[in-house]
Every structure is written in structure tokens, then in C-alpha cells.
Amino acid sequence: MAITRETIQALPKAELHVHMDGCVRPQTMIDIAARTGVKLPSNDATELGKEMFVGNAASLEEYLKSYVHTLSVMQDTESLEQIAYEFVVDAAAQNIRYVEVRYCPALHLENGLTMAETFEAPLAGIKRAEEETGTKTRVIISALRTLPPSVSLDLAHAAIDYKNDGVVAFDLAGAERGHPAKAHAPAFDYALGHGLQATCHAGEGAGPYSVKQALEDCKAKRIGHGVRILEDPELEGFVKENGVALEVCLTSNLHTHTVVDLTQHPIRRYFDEGCNVTINTDSRLMDNTDLTNEFWIAHTKLGFDRNEIERLILNSLESAFLPEDEISALVNDFRTEMEEIA
Ligand SMILES: [Zn+2]
């Protein structure tokens, strides 16, 4: 079956790895900045979009610096509600029917919000958008490697209070080199022990040892990126045998220099070997992409055909942090709809 960008856009899709603070509309940033007195690099939406693009970042560390501007307009409940709402609306516009969005509540406390407000405002925006669009949305709470492990534990404690309101999992993000995941293992233990699931960024800015810590010390079921797993055949075998889902973000990996050329991205190798790989955006704003575009890149740069793209989409659903019956229902709906799309 031939595939075009329009076909990919039409397919029902799911996304597991995307940062809310990486997906703010430029015009929304400008509107909030006008209301709150925040200074942005530009007050023109097109120019601001260009400023936020990180295509020339030297490393993961430099890439992450761009988030300071989105975070500067995410420090009150009204802004958080609006940005979360628009995140889901924009996902629905790409035919994303299931999405897990992640963010770090501890980064939204600058202007005196309570931890509870940093959970409840985004959850309210998500609920409003879910009702309007039908796109099922769940939340992953990201702790940060660069913050003290005590903050991670606080986040895990807070996250548990919202596990019946859409929070489903715990994550660790941020600069990977020099900030080992195992320091945050108590937070993962608490989250897992109280009914949340776990994913962890690893194998992006650092090598296989970092992925091992995510799997062994933090007991992550999924790995954010995992690009460098192939450097350790034993680890690669473990990931394959255990169906560990790899949350791959192609364009982001290019921008962080995790890969030098998308045609050489190891997702092709992992997929061909039978690993459980998924495709995600990481951030729409900083990477100037969307999920349709990421699948189009998988097709044009890495030769994924229609059947393989549908498999990748179903991998995302089957690896979702949802109860089995909800996954089955979504898989059935997706399969039916995929068959109807020429
Ligand atoms: Zn990420």
C-alpha cells in the first residue's frame, strides 16, 4: 500500500513521549507574556517560533536551555490550564486519539503556585479538551535529574494524589551525563509502590550504563529514547526479550546530536530485530515538528512502509500506561479505522 503524508495524517495515532512545556503555541506565549509581564525573545509569533527552534543546539544540555522561555509563561493556573488544553486540541488535530503528556510540576512554582495547583490546573485543561475532542489524555510526572532526589520524592508523593484524575506514571528527564538515575530510585520505588507506572529518559545524552540504571534501579518499563542501547548487545537483547518499549523521537535525536543523520537512526535496526519501538515528537515547538511529520520522516528516511507504520502506532497503544481493557478497546478501534483508510 502506498503511503503519503496525507495518509499518515489520516491514520489514528497515539503518542507516549511529549513534553507539555515543549508544545506551547508561540501566540499563546505572547498573549500570556503580555498578561503577566514576562519578557520573551520576540513578540511576533513567527519570529518567536524561530527563536524557540533548537535545530542548532550543540548538545542535549544546550537543547534543554530553550525551555526557560516556555516555563516563564507557565507560572500561573490560568496559563497552565490554557496550555494543557491547547496541547490536547493540537494533538487531536493530528488525529492523535491517545496521548501521554509529561511535565515537571516543580518547574511551575516560581510565582507562588502550590504543588497541588501545578497538578490541578493542567488536569483541568486536559479534561476540558478531552471532552471537546475525544482524545484520551493521560499525564506522566517528570522528575529532573538535575534537581535533588528529595524533590523527585516530593513529586512522587504528590503524583499519587492524582492517580485517579489522569496521572498514570513517573519519569526522570533532564541532562543525563553526570546525573545518574539511580539517585532518584527512591522516588520511583514510591511511585511504583503506590500504583503508578514508570518510564525514564536514558540512552540519549549517555550510554548503556544509563539505560541499565533506568531499568534496574528505577524499574522503568519504557525507556525515553534509548538510542545508544545498541552499544551493549546484552542490553539490547534484554530490551528485545522483555518488550521494553523504546520511546523514539527522531527529529529531537537529530537536534541533540544523539544521531548525526536520520537515515542512520538505530530505530530501523531495533524494529527489524523485533524490539518494541514507538514514534514520538518529544516537543512540537523546539523541534518544529508534529507526529504526522515524525512518521513521514520514518517513511522517507528509514523506509518504514504502511504496514510497519501501523505496527509502530499499535506498539504505542499496546505500551500505553492504561488498563488492559482500555488498550484492547483502543487497538480494536484503531485496527478498524486503519482498514478503512485507503
Ligand atoms: Zn523527552
PDB file of N, CA, C and O and ligand atoms in Angstrom, residues 17 19 102 201 225 282, ligand 1:
ATOM      1  N   HIS A  17       5.503  10.010  24.280  1.00  0.00           N
ATOM      2  CA  HIS A  17       6.626  10.800  24.819  1.00  0.00           C
ATOM      3  C   HIS A  17       6.595  12.209  24.239  1.00  0.00           C
ATOM      4  O   HIS A  17       7.075  12.454  23.131  1.00  0.00           O
ATOM      5  N   HIS A  19       6.604  16.472  25.790  1.00  0.00           N
ATOM      6  CA  HIS A  19       6.671  17.371  26.946  1.00  0.00           C
ATOM      7  C   HIS A  19       5.707  18.542  26.762  1.00  0.00           C
ATOM      8  O   HIS A  19       5.770  19.239  25.744  1.00  0.00           O
ATOM      9  N   ARG A 102       3.812  14.744  29.384  1.00  0.00           N
ATOM     10  CA  ARG A 102       4.608  14.792  30.614  1.00  0.00           C
ATOM     11  C   ARG A 102       5.098  16.206  30.908  1.00  0.00           C
ATOM     12  O   ARG A 102       5.275  17.021  30.005  1.00  0.00           O
ATOM     13  N   HIS A 201      13.855   8.697  30.834  1.00  0.00           N
ATOM     14  CA  HIS A 201      14.758   9.135  29.768  1.00  0.00           C
ATOM     15  C   HIS A 201      16.128   8.481  30.001  1.00  0.00           C
ATOM     16  O   HIS A 201      16.686   8.626  31.097  1.00  0.00           O
ATOM     17  N   HIS A 225      13.814   7.472  24.555  1.00  0.00           N
ATOM     18  CA  HIS A 225      14.924   7.495  23.580  1.00  0.00           C
ATOM     19  C   HIS A 225      15.617   6.132  23.469  1.00  0.00           C
ATOM     20  O   HIS A 225      15.340   5.384  22.556  1.00  0.00           O
ATOM     21  N   ASP A 282       8.584  14.315  21.219  1.00  0.00           N
ATOM     22  CA  ASP A 282       9.367  14.946  22.294  1.00  0.00           C
ATOM     23  C   ASP A 282       8.872  16.376  22.517  1.00  0.00           C
ATOM     24  O   ASP A 282       8.405  16.705  23.585  1.00  0.00           O
TER      25      ASP A 282
HETATM   26 ZN    ZN B   1      11.854  13.789  26.379  1.00  0.00          ZN
END
